[in-house]
């Protein structure tokens, strides 16, 4: 029943991607703000998601998901960009504090390009996942404080070097995938189905 409903919902989307391949390409983005009060990065999210007691991952609208402002569901791609913004923002604030660079306020933005023909299985040649990610910082320094350009360059280099999420994305780690399925074969006896792979 759920399988048929999902196929029915995704069928017109897939047809659209076949007839108009450019309609499958989307740019997701996440934004965070920095201030002078603490070594933190405040993420900006939609109202429904912000008010939810827990974050729920769901399908992006381009894959047949509901409007996140209504469902409160987040696409995992959005969550990845959120993690990048959060980590990069906190790292930058920590490095700026260590280098005595007075940041009054600022924004951190991450944008990522996705081609849904890949993740929807419409085109086997289309990539699955982000094809490009852009991470941008816009900083306002404290008034009356002079900061040399070399210090700003060092701030950028050290932020890039020590941001855990950024380094995880740029330097592909070894990943092991293990899937375990359990079903009751007969009363009280479970049957285990397994699949493992080193990605």
Coordinates of N, CA and C in Angstrom, one line a residue:
X1 N 0.8 -1.2 0.0 CA 0.0 0.0 0.0 C 0.9 1.3 0.0
X2 N 1.8 1.4 1.0 CA 2.7 2.5 1.0 C 3.6 2.6 -0.2
X3 N 4.0 1.4 -0.7 CA 4.9 1.3 -1.9 C 4.2 1.9 -3.1
X4 N 2.9 1.5 -3.3 CA 2.1 2.0 -4.4 C 1.9 3.5 -4.3
X5 N 1.6 4.0 -3.1 CA 1.4 5.4 -2.9 C 2.6 6.2 -3.2
X6 N 3.8 5.7 -2.8 CA 5.0 6.4 -3.1 C 5.3 6.4 -4.6
X7 N 5.1 5.3 -5.3 CA 5.3 5.2 -6.7 C 4.4 6.2 -7.4
X8 N 3.1 6.3 -7.0 CA 2.1 7.1 -7.6 C 2.5 8.6 -7.4
X9 N 3.1 8.9 -6.2 CA 3.5 10.3 -6.0 C 4.7 10.7 -6.7
X10 N 5.6 9.8 -6.9 CA 6.9 10.1 -7.6 C 6.8 10.0 -9.1
X11 N 5.9 9.3 -9.6 CA 5.8 9.0 -11.1 C 5.8 10.3 -11.9
X12 N 4.9 11.3 -11.5 CA 4.9 12.5 -12.4 C 6.2 13.4 -12.2
X13 N 6.8 13.2 -11.0 CA 8.0 14.0 -10.8 C 9.1 13.4 -11.7
X14 N 9.2 12.1 -11.7 CA 10.2 11.4 -12.6 C 10.0 11.7 -14.1
X15 N 8.7 11.7 -14.5 CA 8.4 12.1 -15.9 C 8.8 13.5 -16.2
X16 N 8.6 14.4 -15.2 CA 9.0 15.8 -15.5 C 10.6 15.9 -15.6
X17 N 11.3 15.1 -14.8 CA 12.8 15.1 -14.9 C 13.3 14.5 -16.2
X18 N 12.5 13.6 -16.8 CA 12.9 13.0 -18.1 C 12.6 14.0 -19.2
X19 N 11.5 14.7 -19.1 CA 11.2 15.6 -20.2 C 11.9 17.0 -20.1
X20 N 12.2 17.3 -18.8 CA 12.9 18.6 -18.6 C 14.0 18.4 -17.5
X21 N 15.2 17.8 -17.9 CA 16.3 17.5 -17.0 C 16.7 18.6 -16.1
X22 N 16.6 19.8 -16.6 CA 17.1 21.0 -15.8 C 16.2 21.2 -14.5
X23 N 15.0 20.7 -14.6 CA 14.1 20.9 -13.5 C 14.4 20.1 -12.3
X24 N 15.3 19.1 -12.5 CA 15.8 18.2 -11.4 C 16.9 18.8 -10.6
X25 N 17.5 19.9 -11.1 CA 18.6 20.5 -10.4 C 18.2 21.6 -9.5
X26 N 18.6 21.5 -8.2 CA 18.2 22.5 -7.2 C 19.4 22.8 -6.4
X27 N 19.4 24.0 -5.8 CA 20.4 24.5 -4.9 C 19.8 24.6 -3.5
X28 N 20.3 23.8 -2.6 CA 19.9 23.9 -1.2 C 20.8 24.9 -0.4
X29 N 20.3 25.5 0.6 CA 21.2 26.4 1.4 C 20.8 26.4 2.8
X30 N 21.8 26.7 3.6 CA 21.6 26.9 5.1 C 22.4 28.1 5.5
X31 N 21.9 28.8 6.5 CA 22.5 30.0 7.0 C 22.6 30.0 8.5
X32 N 23.7 30.6 9.0 CA 23.8 30.8 10.4 C 24.4 32.2 10.7
X33 N 24.1 32.7 11.9 CA 24.6 34.0 12.3 C 25.6 33.9 13.5
X34 N 26.5 34.8 13.5 CA 27.6 34.9 14.5 C 27.4 36.3 15.2
X35 N 27.8 36.3 16.5 CA 27.8 37.6 17.2 C 29.0 37.6 18.2
X36 N 29.1 38.7 18.9 CA 30.3 38.9 19.8 C 30.1 38.2 21.2
X37 N 28.9 37.7 21.4 CA 28.6 37.3 22.8 C 29.2 35.9 23.2
X38 N 29.4 35.0 22.2 CA 29.8 33.7 22.5 C 30.4 33.0 21.3
X39 N 31.1 31.8 21.6 CA 31.6 31.0 20.5 C 30.5 30.0 20.0
X40 N 29.6 30.6 19.3 CA 28.4 29.8 18.9 C 28.0 30.3 17.5
X41 N 27.2 29.5 16.8 CA 26.6 29.8 15.5 C 25.1 29.5 15.6
X42 N 24.3 30.5 15.4 CA 22.8 30.3 15.5 C 22.3 30.0 14.1
X43 N 21.7 28.8 13.9 CA 21.1 28.4 12.7 C 19.8 29.0 12.4
X44 N 19.5 29.3 11.2 CA 18.2 29.9 10.8 C 17.4 28.7 10.1
X45 N 16.2 28.4 10.7 CA 15.4 27.4 10.1 C 14.0 27.9 10.0
X46 N 13.2 27.2 9.2 CA 11.8 27.5 9.1 C 11.0 27.5 10.4
X47 N 9.9 28.2 10.4 CA 9.0 28.3 11.6 C 8.6 26.9 12.1
X48 N 8.1 26.0 11.2 CA 7.6 24.7 11.7 C 8.7 23.9 12.2
X49 N 9.8 23.9 11.6 CA 11.0 23.1 12.0 C 11.5 23.7 13.3
X50 N 11.5 25.0 13.4 CA 12.1 25.6 14.7 C 11.2 25.3 15.9
X51 N 9.9 25.2 15.7 CA 9.0 24.9 16.8 C 8.8 23.4 17.1
X52 N 9.4 22.6 16.3 CA 9.2 21.1 16.5 C 10.0 20.7 17.7
X53 N 9.5 19.7 18.4 CA 10.3 19.1 19.6 C 11.5 18.3 19.1
X54 N 11.4 17.7 18.0 CA 12.5 17.0 17.4 C 12.5 17.2 15.9
X55 N 13.7 17.0 15.4 CA 13.9 17.2 13.9 C 13.5 15.8 13.3
X56 N 12.7 15.9 12.2 CA 12.3 14.7 11.5 C 12.8 14.8 10.1
X57 N 13.6 13.8 9.6 CA 14.1 13.8 8.3 C 13.0 13.2 7.4
X58 N 12.8 13.8 6.2 CA 11.9 13.3 5.3 C 12.4 13.5 3.8
X59 N 11.5 13.2 2.9 CA 11.9 13.4 1.5 C 11.8 14.9 1.1
X60 N 12.8 15.3 0.3 CA 12.7 16.7 -0.2 C 11.5 16.7 -1.2
X61 N 11.0 17.9 -1.4 CA 9.8 18.1 -2.3 C 10.1 17.6 -3.7
X62 N 11.4 17.8 -4.1 CA 11.8 17.3 -5.5 C 11.9 15.8 -5.6
X63 N 11.7 15.1 -4.4 CA 11.7 13.7 -4.4 C 10.3 13.1 -4.0
X64 N 9.3 14.1 -3.9 CA 8.0 13.6 -3.5 C 7.6 13.9 -2.1
X65 N 8.5 14.7 -1.4 CA 8.1 15.0 0.0 C 7.2 16.2 0.1
X66 N 6.7 16.4 1.3 CA 5.7 17.5 1.5 C 6.4 18.8 1.8
X67 N 5.7 19.9 1.8 CA 6.3 21.2 2.1 C 6.8 21.2 3.5
X68 N 8.1 21.4 3.7 CA 8.6 21.4 5.1 C 8.0 22.3 6.1
X69 N 7.4 23.4 5.6 CA 6.7 24.4 6.5 C 5.5 23.8 7.0
X70 N 4.9 22.8 6.3 CA 3.7 22.1 6.7 C 4.0 20.9 7.5
X71 N 4.9 20.1 6.9 CA 5.2 18.7 7.6 C 6.3 18.9 8.7
X72 N 7.1 19.9 8.7 CA 8.1 20.0 9.7 C 9.3 19.1 9.4
X73 N 9.3 18.5 8.2 CA 10.3 17.5 7.9 C 11.5 18.2 7.1
X74 N 12.7 17.7 7.5 CA 13.9 18.3 6.9 C 14.5 17.3 5.9
X75 N 14.9 17.7 4.7 CA 15.7 16.9 3.8 C 17.1 16.7 4.4
X76 N 17.6 15.5 4.3 CA 18.9 15.2 4.8 C 20.0 16.1 4.2
X77 N 19.8 16.5 3.0 CA 20.8 17.4 2.4 C 20.8 18.8 3.1
X78 N 19.6 19.3 3.5 CA 19.5 20.5 4.3 C 20.3 20.3 5.6
X79 N 20.1 19.1 6.2 CA 20.7 18.9 7.5 C 22.2 18.8 7.4
X80 N 22.7 18.3 6.3 CA 24.2 18.2 6.1 C 24.7 19.7 6.0
X81 N 24.0 20.5 5.2 CA 24.5 21.9 5.1 C 24.4 22.6 6.4
X82 N 23.3 22.3 7.2 CA 23.2 22.9 8.5 C 24.4 22.5 9.4
X83 N 24.8 21.2 9.3 CA 26.0 20.8 10.1 C 27.2 21.5 9.7
X84 N 27.4 21.7 8.4 CA 28.6 22.4 7.9 C 28.6 23.8 8.4
X85 N 27.5 24.5 8.3 CA 27.4 25.9 8.7 C 27.7 26.0 10.2
X86 N 27.1 25.1 11.0 CA 27.3 25.2 12.5 C 28.7 24.9 12.8
X87 N 29.3 23.9 12.3 CA 30.7 23.5 12.6 C 31.6 24.6 12.1
X88 N 31.5 25.1 10.9 CA 32.3 26.2 10.4 C 32.2 27.5 11.2
X89 N 31.0 27.8 11.6 CA 30.8 29.0 12.3 C 31.4 29.0 13.7
X90 N 31.2 27.8 14.4 CA 31.8 27.7 15.7 C 33.4 27.6 15.6
X91 N 33.9 26.9 14.6 CA 35.3 26.9 14.4 C 35.9 28.2 14.1
X92 N 35.2 29.0 13.3 CA 35.7 30.3 12.9 C 35.7 31.2 14.2
X93 N 34.7 31.2 15.0 CA 34.6 32.0 16.2 C 35.7 31.6 17.2
X94 N 36.0 30.3 17.3 CA 37.1 29.8 18.2 C 38.4 30.3 17.7
X95 N 38.7 30.2 16.4 CA 39.9 30.6 15.9 C 40.1 32.1 16.0
X96 N 39.0 32.9 15.7 CA 39.0 34.3 15.8 C 39.3 34.8 17.3
X97 N 38.8 34.1 18.2 CA 39.0 34.4 19.6 C 40.5 34.1 20.0
X98 N 41.0 33.0 19.5 CA 42.4 32.7 19.8 C 43.4 33.7 19.1
X99 N 43.0 34.2 17.9 CA 43.9 35.1 17.2 C 43.6 36.6 17.6
X100 N 42.6 36.8 18.5 CA 42.3 38.1 19.0 C 41.7 38.9 17.8
X101 N 40.9 38.3 17.0 CA 40.2 39.1 15.9 C 38.8 39.4 16.4
X102 N 38.5 40.7 16.6 CA 37.2 41.0 17.2 C 36.0 41.0 16.2
X103 N 35.2 40.0 16.2 CA 34.1 39.9 15.3 C 32.8 40.4 16.0
X104 N 32.2 41.5 15.5 CA 31.0 42.0 16.0 C 29.8 41.2 15.7
X105 N 29.8 40.8 14.4 CA 28.7 39.9 13.9 C 29.1 39.4 12.6
X106 N 28.3 38.4 12.1 CA 28.6 37.8 10.8 C 27.6 36.8 10.4
X107 N 27.7 36.3 9.2 CA 26.8 35.2 8.7 C 27.7 34.1 8.1
X108 N 27.2 32.9 8.2 CA 27.9 31.8 7.5 C 26.8 31.2 6.6
X109 N 27.1 31.0 5.4 CA 26.2 30.4 4.4 C 26.8 29.2 3.7
X110 N 26.0 28.1 3.6 CA 26.5 27.0 2.7 C 25.4 26.7 1.7
X111 N 25.8 26.6 0.4 CA 24.9 26.3 -0.7 C 25.4 25.0 -1.3
X112 N 24.5 24.1 -1.7 CA 24.9 22.9 -2.3 C 24.0 22.6 -3.5
X113 N 24.6 22.2 -4.6 CA 23.8 21.9 -5.8 C 23.6 20.4 -5.9
X114 N 22.3 20.0 -6.1 CA 21.9 18.6 -6.2 C 21.2 18.4 -7.6
X115 N 21.4 17.2 -8.1 CA 20.7 16.8 -9.3 C 19.8 15.6 -8.9
X116 N 18.5 15.8 -8.8 CA 17.6 14.8 -8.3 C 17.3 13.7 -9.3
X117 N 17.8 13.8 -10.6 CA 17.7 12.7 -11.5 C 18.6 11.5 -11.0
X118 N 19.6 11.8 -10.3 CA 20.5 10.7 -9.7 C 19.8 10.0 -8.5
X119 N 19.4 10.8 -7.5 CA 18.8 10.2 -6.3 C 17.4 9.6 -6.6
X120 N 16.8 10.0 -7.7 CA 15.5 9.4 -8.0 C 15.6 8.2 -9.0
X121 N 16.8 7.9 -9.4 CA 17.0 6.8 -10.3 C 16.5 7.1 -11.8
X122 N 16.4 8.3 -12.1 CA 15.9 8.7 -13.5 C 17.0 8.5 -14.5
X123 N 18.2 8.9 -14.1 CA 19.3 8.9 -15.0 C 20.5 8.3 -14.2
X124 N 20.9 7.1 -14.7 CA 22.0 6.4 -13.9 C 23.4 7.1 -14.1
X125 N 23.5 8.0 -15.0 CA 24.7 8.7 -15.2 C 24.7 10.0 -14.3
X126 N 23.6 10.4 -13.8 CA 23.5 11.6 -13.0 C 24.1 11.3 -11.6
X127 N 24.9 12.2 -11.0 CA 25.5 11.9 -9.7 C 24.4 11.9 -8.6
X128 N 24.7 11.1 -7.6 CA 23.8 11.1 -6.4 C 24.6 11.9 -5.3
X129 N 24.0 12.9 -4.8 CA 24.7 13.7 -3.8 C 25.1 15.1 -4.4
X130 N 25.6 15.9 -3.5 CA 26.0 17.3 -3.9 C 27.1 17.2 -5.0
X131 N 26.9 18.0 -6.0 CA 28.0 18.1 -7.0 C 28.9 19.3 -6.7
X132 N 28.4 20.3 -6.0 CA 29.3 21.4 -5.5 C 28.7 22.0 -4.3
X133 N 29.6 22.4 -3.3 CA 29.2 23.0 -2.1 C 30.0 24.3 -2.0
X134 N 29.3 25.4 -1.7 CA 30.0 26.7 -1.5 C 29.8 27.1 -0.1
X135 N 30.9 27.4 0.7 CA 30.8 27.9 2.0 C 31.3 29.3 2.1
X136 N 30.5 30.2 2.6 CA 30.8 31.6 2.6 C 30.6 32.3 4.0
X137 N 31.6 33.2 4.3 CA 31.5 33.9 5.5 C 31.5 35.4 5.2
X138 N 30.6 36.1 5.9 CA 30.5 37.6 5.8 C 30.6 38.1 7.2
X139 N 31.8 38.8 7.5 CA 32.1 39.2 8.9 C 32.1 40.7 9.0
X140 N 31.6 41.2 10.1 CA 31.7 42.6 10.5 C 32.6 42.7 11.7
X141 N 33.7 43.3 11.6 CA 34.6 43.4 12.7 C 34.2 44.6 13.6
X142 N 34.7 44.5 14.9 CA 34.4 45.6 15.8 C 34.9 46.9 15.3
X143 N 34.0 47.9 15.5 CA 34.4 49.3 15.1 C 35.6 49.8 15.8
X144 N 36.5 50.4 15.1 CA 37.7 51.0 15.7 C 38.9 50.0 15.9
X145 N 38.7 48.8 15.6 CA 39.7 47.8 15.7 C 40.3 47.6 14.3
X146 N 41.7 47.6 14.2 CA 42.4 47.4 13.0 C 42.9 46.0 12.9
X147 N 42.5 45.3 11.9 CA 43.0 43.9 11.7 C 43.7 43.8 10.4
X148 N 44.9 43.3 10.4 CA 45.7 43.1 9.2 C 45.1 42.0 8.3
X149 N 45.3 42.2 7.0 CA 44.8 41.2 6.0 C 45.4 39.8 6.2
X150 N 46.7 39.8 6.7 CA 47.4 38.5 6.9 C 46.6 37.7 8.0
X151 N 46.1 38.5 9.0 CA 45.3 37.8 10.1 C 44.0 37.2 9.6
X152 N 43.4 37.9 8.7 CA 42.1 37.4 8.1 C 42.4 36.2 7.2
X153 N 43.5 36.2 6.5 CA 43.9 35.0 5.7 C 44.2 33.8 6.6
X154 N 44.9 34.1 7.7 CA 45.1 33.0 8.7 C 43.8 32.5 9.3
X155 N 42.9 33.4 9.6 CA 41.6 33.0 10.1 C 40.9 32.0 9.1
X156 N 40.9 32.4 7.8 CA 40.3 31.5 6.8 C 41.0 30.2 6.7
X157 N 42.3 30.2 6.7 CA 43.0 28.9 6.6 C 42.8 28.0 7.8
X158 N 42.9 28.6 9.0 CA 42.7 27.7 10.2 C 41.3 27.2 10.4
X159 N 40.3 28.1 10.0 CA 38.9 27.6 10.0 C 38.7 26.4 9.1
X160 N 39.3 26.5 7.9 CA 39.1 25.4 6.9 C 39.9 24.2 7.5
X161 N 41.0 24.4 8.0 CA 41.8 23.2 8.5 C 41.2 22.5 9.7
X162 N 40.5 23.2 10.6 CA 40.1 22.6 11.8 C 38.5 22.4 11.9
X163 N 37.8 22.7 10.8 CA 36.4 22.4 10.8 C 36.2 21.0 10.5
X164 N 35.7 20.2 11.5 CA 35.5 18.8 11.4 C 34.6 18.4 10.2
X165 N 33.4 19.0 10.1 CA 32.5 18.7 9.1 C 33.1 19.0 7.7
X166 N 33.7 20.1 7.5 CA 34.3 20.5 6.2 C 35.4 19.5 5.9
X167 N 36.3 19.1 6.8 CA 37.3 18.2 6.5 C 36.8 16.8 6.2
X168 N 35.7 16.4 6.9 CA 35.1 15.1 6.6 C 34.5 15.1 5.2
X169 N 33.9 16.2 4.7 CA 33.4 16.3 3.4 C 34.5 16.3 2.3
X170 N 35.6 17.1 2.6 CA 36.6 17.2 1.6 C 37.6 16.1 1.5
X171 N 37.8 15.4 2.7 CA 38.7 14.3 2.7 C 37.9 13.0 3.0
X172 N 37.5 12.4 2.0 CA 36.5 11.2 2.1 C 37.0 10.2 3.1
X173 N 36.3 10.0 4.2 CA 36.7 9.0 5.2 C 36.4 7.6 4.8
X174 N 37.0 6.6 5.4 CA 36.6 5.2 5.1 C 35.2 5.0 5.8
X175 N 34.3 4.5 5.0 CA 32.9 4.3 5.5 C 32.5 2.9 5.3
X176 N 32.0 2.3 6.4 CA 31.5 0.9 6.4 C 30.0 1.0 6.6
X177 N 29.3 0.3 5.7 CA 27.8 0.2 5.8 C 27.4 -1.2 6.1
X178 N 26.6 -1.3 7.2 CA 26.1 -2.6 7.6 C 24.6 -2.6 7.8
X179 N 23.9 -3.5 7.1 CA 22.4 -3.5 7.2 C 22.0 -4.8 7.8
X180 N 21.2 -4.7 8.8 CA 20.7 -5.9 9.5 C 19.2 -5.9 9.5
X181 N 18.6 -6.9 9.0 CA 17.1 -7.1 9.0 C 16.7 -8.3 9.8
X182 N 15.7 -8.1 10.6 CA 15.3 -9.2 11.5 C 13.8 -9.5 11.2
X183 N 13.5 -10.8 11.0 CA 12.1 -11.1 10.9 C 11.8 -12.4 11.6
X184 N 10.6 -12.5 12.1 CA 10.2 -13.7 12.9 C 9.8 -14.8 11.9
X185 N 10.7 -15.9 11.9 CA 10.4 -17.0 10.9 C 9.3 -17.9 11.5
X186 N 9.5 -18.2 12.7 CA 8.4 -19.0 13.4 C 8.4 -18.5 14.9
X187 N 7.4 -18.9 15.6 CA 7.2 -18.4 16.9 C 8.4 -18.4 17.8
X188 N 8.9 -17.2 18.2 CA 10.1 -17.1 19.1 C 11.4 -17.3 18.4
X189 N 11.4 -17.6 17.1 CA 12.7 -17.8 16.4 C 12.8 -16.7 15.3
X190 N 13.9 -15.9 15.4 CA 14.1 -14.8 14.4 C 15.1 -15.3 13.4
X191 N 14.9 -14.7 12.2 CA 15.8 -15.0 11.1 C 16.5 -13.6 10.8
X192 N 17.8 -13.7 10.6 CA 18.5 -12.4 10.4 C 19.0 -12.4 8.9
X193 N 18.8 -11.2 8.3 CA 19.3 -11.0 7.0 C 20.3 -9.8 7.1
X194 N 21.5 -10.0 6.4 CA 22.5 -9.1 6.6 C 23.1 -8.7 5.2
X195 N 23.6 -7.5 5.2 CA 24.4 -7.0 4.0 C 25.4 -6.0 4.6
X196 N 26.7 -6.1 4.1 CA 27.7 -5.2 4.5 C 28.5 -4.8 3.3
X197 N 29.1 -3.6 3.4 CA 29.8 -3.1 2.3 C 30.8 -2.0 2.8
X198 N 32.0 -1.9 2.3 CA 32.9 -0.8 2.6 C 32.7 0.2 1.4
X199 N 32.2 1.3 1.7 CA 31.9 2.3 0.6 C 33.2 3.0 0.2

